[in-house]
PDB file of C-alpha atoms in Angstrom:
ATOM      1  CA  UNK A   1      11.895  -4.298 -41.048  1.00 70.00           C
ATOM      2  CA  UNK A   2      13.358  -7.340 -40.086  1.00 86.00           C
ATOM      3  CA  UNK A   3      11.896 -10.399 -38.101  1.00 85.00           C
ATOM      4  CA  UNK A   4      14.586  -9.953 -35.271  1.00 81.00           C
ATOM      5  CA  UNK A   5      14.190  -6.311 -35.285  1.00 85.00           C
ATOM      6  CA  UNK A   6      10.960  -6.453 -34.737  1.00 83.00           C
ATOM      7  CA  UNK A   7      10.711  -8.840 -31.829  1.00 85.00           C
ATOM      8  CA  UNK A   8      13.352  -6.921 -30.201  1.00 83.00           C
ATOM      9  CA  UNK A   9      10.803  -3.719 -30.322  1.00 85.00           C
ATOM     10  CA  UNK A  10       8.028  -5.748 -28.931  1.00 87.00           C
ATOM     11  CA  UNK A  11       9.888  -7.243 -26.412  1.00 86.00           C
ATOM     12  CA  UNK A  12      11.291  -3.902 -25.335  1.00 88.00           C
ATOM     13  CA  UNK A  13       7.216  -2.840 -24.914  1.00 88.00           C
ATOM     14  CA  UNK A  14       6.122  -5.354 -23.115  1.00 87.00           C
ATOM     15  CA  UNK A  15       8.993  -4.836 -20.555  1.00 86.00           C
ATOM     16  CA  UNK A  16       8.280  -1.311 -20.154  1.00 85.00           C
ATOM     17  CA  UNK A  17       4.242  -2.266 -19.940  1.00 80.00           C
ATOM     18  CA  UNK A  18       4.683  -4.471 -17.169  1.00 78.00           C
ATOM     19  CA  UNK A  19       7.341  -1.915 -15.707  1.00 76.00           C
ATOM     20  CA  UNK A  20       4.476   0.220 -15.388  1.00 71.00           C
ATOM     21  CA  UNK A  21       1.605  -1.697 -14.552  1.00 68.00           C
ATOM     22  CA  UNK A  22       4.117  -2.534 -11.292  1.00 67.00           C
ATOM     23  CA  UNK A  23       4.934   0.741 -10.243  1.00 65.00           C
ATOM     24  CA  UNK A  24       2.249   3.280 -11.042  1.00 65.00           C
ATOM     25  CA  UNK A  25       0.389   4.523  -8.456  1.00 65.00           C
ATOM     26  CA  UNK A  26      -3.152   2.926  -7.314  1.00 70.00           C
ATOM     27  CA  UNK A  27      -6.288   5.136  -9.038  1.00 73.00           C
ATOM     28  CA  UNK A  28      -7.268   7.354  -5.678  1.00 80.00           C
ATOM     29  CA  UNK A  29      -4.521   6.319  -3.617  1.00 92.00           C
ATOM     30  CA  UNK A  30      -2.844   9.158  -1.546  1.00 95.00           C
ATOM     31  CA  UNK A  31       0.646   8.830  -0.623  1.00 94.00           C
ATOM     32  CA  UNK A  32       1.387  11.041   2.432  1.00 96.00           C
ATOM     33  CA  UNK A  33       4.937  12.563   4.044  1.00 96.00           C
ATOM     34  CA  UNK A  34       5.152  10.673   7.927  1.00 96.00           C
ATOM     35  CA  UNK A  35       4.146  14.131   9.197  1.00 96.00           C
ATOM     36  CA  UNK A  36       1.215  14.184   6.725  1.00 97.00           C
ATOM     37  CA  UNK A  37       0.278  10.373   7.584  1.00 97.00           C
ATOM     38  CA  UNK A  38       0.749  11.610  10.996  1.00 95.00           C
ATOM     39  CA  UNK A  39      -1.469  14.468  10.605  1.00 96.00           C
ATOM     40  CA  UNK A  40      -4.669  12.246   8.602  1.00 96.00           C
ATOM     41  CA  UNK A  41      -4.490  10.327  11.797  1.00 95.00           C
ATOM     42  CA  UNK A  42      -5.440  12.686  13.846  1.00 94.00           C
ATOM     43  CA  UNK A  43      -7.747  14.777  11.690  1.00 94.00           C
ATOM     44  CA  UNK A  44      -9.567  12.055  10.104  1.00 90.00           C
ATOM     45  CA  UNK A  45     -12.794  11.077  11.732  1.00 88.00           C
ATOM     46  CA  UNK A  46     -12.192   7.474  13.028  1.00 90.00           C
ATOM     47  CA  UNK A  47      -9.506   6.157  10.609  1.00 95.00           C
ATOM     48  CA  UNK A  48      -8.415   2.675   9.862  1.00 97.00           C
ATOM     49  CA  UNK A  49      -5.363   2.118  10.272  1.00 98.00           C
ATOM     50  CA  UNK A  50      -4.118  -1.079   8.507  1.00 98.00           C
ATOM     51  CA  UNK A  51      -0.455  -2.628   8.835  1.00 98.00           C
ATOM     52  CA  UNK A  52       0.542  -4.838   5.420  1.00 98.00           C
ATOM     53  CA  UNK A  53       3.112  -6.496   6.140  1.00 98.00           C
ATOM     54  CA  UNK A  54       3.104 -10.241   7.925  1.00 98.00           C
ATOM     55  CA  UNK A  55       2.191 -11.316  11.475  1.00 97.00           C
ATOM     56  CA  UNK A  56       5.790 -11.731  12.281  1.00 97.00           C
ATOM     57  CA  UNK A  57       7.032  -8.011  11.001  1.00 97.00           C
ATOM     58  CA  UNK A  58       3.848  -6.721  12.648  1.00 97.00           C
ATOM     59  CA  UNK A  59       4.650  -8.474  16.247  1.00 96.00           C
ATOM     60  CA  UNK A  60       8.507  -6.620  16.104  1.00 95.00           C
ATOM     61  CA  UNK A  61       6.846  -3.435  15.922  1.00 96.00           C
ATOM     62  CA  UNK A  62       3.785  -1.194  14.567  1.00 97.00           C
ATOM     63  CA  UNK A  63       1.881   1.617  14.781  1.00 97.00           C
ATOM     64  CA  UNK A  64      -0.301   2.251  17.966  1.00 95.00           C
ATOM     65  CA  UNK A  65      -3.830   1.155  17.039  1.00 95.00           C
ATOM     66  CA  UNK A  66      -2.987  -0.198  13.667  1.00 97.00           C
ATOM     67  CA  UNK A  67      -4.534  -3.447  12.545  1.00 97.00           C
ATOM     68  CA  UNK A  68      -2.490  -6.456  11.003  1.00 98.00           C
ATOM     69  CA  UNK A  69      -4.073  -7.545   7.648  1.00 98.00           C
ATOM     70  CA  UNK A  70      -1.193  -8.651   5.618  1.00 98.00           C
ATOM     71  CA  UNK A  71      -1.172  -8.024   2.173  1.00 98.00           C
ATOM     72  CA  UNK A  72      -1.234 -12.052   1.598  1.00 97.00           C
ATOM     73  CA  UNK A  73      -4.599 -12.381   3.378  1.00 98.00           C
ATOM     74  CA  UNK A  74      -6.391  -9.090   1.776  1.00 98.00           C
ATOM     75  CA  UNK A  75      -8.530 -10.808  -0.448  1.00 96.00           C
ATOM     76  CA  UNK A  76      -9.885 -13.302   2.038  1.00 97.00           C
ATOM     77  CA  UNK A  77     -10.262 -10.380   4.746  1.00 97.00           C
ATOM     78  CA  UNK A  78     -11.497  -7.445   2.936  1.00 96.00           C
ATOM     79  CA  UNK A  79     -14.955  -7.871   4.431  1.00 96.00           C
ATOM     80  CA  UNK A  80     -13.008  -6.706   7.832  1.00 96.00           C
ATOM     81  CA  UNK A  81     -12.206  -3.693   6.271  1.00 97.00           C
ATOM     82  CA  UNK A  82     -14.881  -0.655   6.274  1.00 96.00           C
ATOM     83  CA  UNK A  83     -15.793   1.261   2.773  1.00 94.00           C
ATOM     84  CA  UNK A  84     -16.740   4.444   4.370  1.00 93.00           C
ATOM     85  CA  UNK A  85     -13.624   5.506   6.545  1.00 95.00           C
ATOM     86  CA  UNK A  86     -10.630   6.715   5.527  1.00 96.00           C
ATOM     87  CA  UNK A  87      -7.995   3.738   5.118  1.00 97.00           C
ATOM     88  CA  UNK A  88      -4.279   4.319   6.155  1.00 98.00           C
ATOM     89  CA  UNK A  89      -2.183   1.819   4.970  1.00 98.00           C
ATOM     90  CA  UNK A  90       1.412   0.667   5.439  1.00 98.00           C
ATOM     91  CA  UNK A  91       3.880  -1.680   5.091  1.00 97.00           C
ATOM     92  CA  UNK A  92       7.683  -1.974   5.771  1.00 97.00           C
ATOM     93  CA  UNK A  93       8.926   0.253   2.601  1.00 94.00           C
ATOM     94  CA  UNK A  94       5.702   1.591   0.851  1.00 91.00           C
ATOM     95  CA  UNK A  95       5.659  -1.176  -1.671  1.00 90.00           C
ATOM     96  CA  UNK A  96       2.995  -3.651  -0.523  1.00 95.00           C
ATOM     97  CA  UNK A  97       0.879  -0.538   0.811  1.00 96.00           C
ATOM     98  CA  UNK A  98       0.697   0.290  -2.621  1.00 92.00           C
ATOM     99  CA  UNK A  99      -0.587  -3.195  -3.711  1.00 92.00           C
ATOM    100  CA  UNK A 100      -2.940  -3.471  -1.072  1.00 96.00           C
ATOM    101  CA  UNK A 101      -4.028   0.261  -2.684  1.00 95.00           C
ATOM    102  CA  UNK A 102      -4.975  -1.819  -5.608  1.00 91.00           C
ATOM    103  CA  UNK A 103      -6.461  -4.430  -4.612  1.00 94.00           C
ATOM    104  CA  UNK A 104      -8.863  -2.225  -2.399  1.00 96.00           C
ATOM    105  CA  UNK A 105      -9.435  -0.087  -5.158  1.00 93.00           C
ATOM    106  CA  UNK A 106     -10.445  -2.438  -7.341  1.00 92.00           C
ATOM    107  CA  UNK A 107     -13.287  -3.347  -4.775  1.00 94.00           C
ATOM    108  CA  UNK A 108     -14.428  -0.596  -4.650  1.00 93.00           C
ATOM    109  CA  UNK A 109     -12.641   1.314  -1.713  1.00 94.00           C
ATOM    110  CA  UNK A 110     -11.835   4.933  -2.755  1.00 92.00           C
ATOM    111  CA  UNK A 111     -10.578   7.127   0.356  1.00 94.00           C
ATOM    112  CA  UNK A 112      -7.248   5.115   0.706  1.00 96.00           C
ATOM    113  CA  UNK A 113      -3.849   6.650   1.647  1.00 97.00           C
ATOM    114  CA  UNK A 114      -0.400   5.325   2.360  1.00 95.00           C
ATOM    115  CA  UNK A 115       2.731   5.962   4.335  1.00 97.00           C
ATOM    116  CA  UNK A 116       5.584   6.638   1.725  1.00 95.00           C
ATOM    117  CA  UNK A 117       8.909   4.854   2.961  1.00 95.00           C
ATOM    118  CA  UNK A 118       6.541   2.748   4.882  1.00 96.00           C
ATOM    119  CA  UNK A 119       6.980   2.503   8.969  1.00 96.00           C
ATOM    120  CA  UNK A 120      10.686   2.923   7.836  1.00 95.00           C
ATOM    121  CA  UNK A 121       9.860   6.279   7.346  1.00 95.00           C
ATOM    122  CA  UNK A 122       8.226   6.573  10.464  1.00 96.00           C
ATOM    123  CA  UNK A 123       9.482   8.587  13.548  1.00 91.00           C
ATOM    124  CA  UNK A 124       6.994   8.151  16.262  1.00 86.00           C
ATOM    125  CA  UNK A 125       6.093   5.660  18.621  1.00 86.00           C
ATOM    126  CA  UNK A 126       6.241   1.389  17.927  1.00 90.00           C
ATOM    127  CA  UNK A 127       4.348  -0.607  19.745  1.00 88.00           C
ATOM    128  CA  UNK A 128       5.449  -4.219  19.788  1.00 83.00           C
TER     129      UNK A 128
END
């Protein structure tokens, strides 16, 4: 096999790799319907409910009781942020939820779910 073949193969690998290690889904991570984030809400016993995105998206609008830890400050806050409760997490378009999904889960936070579509998807009410 050639030299330049063979790059071209690796290189075509190591796209897809990091392709995936972007875009797959956090280990325990939930992602729930609006009606089904809606529902975990309710049912859950005392939920967290934890907005992503940055102080500035937060202050135009956000879910009723939700608090603002953007996904930029996680690391430094995650001691705010219970291990026992269920965590409901969301962001503007489900993207950063899902990071913040990892980055919990890989301290050790396991009952994590997430708005898909983010408060995009979102049909109730915004409090700014």
């Amino acid at each position: 096999m050639e030299t330049g073949t063979l790059i071209n193969i690796l290189f075509i690998l190591l796209v897809v790799w990091f392709a995936y290690t972007r875009l797959r889904p956090a280990p325990g991570l939930k992602t729930l319907r609006e009606e089904q984030f809606r529902n975990k809400m309710q049912s859950s016993s005392d939920p967290v409910l934890i907005d992503v995105r940055e102080m500035g998206e937060y202050r135009r609008g956000h879910i009723p009781g939700a608090k603002n830890i953007p996904l930029s400050q996680l690391q430094g806050r995650i001691g705010e942020i219970p291990q026992d409760k269920d965590l409901l997490l969301y962001c503007q378009s489900g993207m950063r939820s899902k990071n913040a999904a990892r980055i919990l889960g890989k301290n050790g936070y396991s009952k994590l779910f997430h708005l898909a579509g983010g408060i995009s998807a979102w049909r109730g009410k915004i409090t700014k």
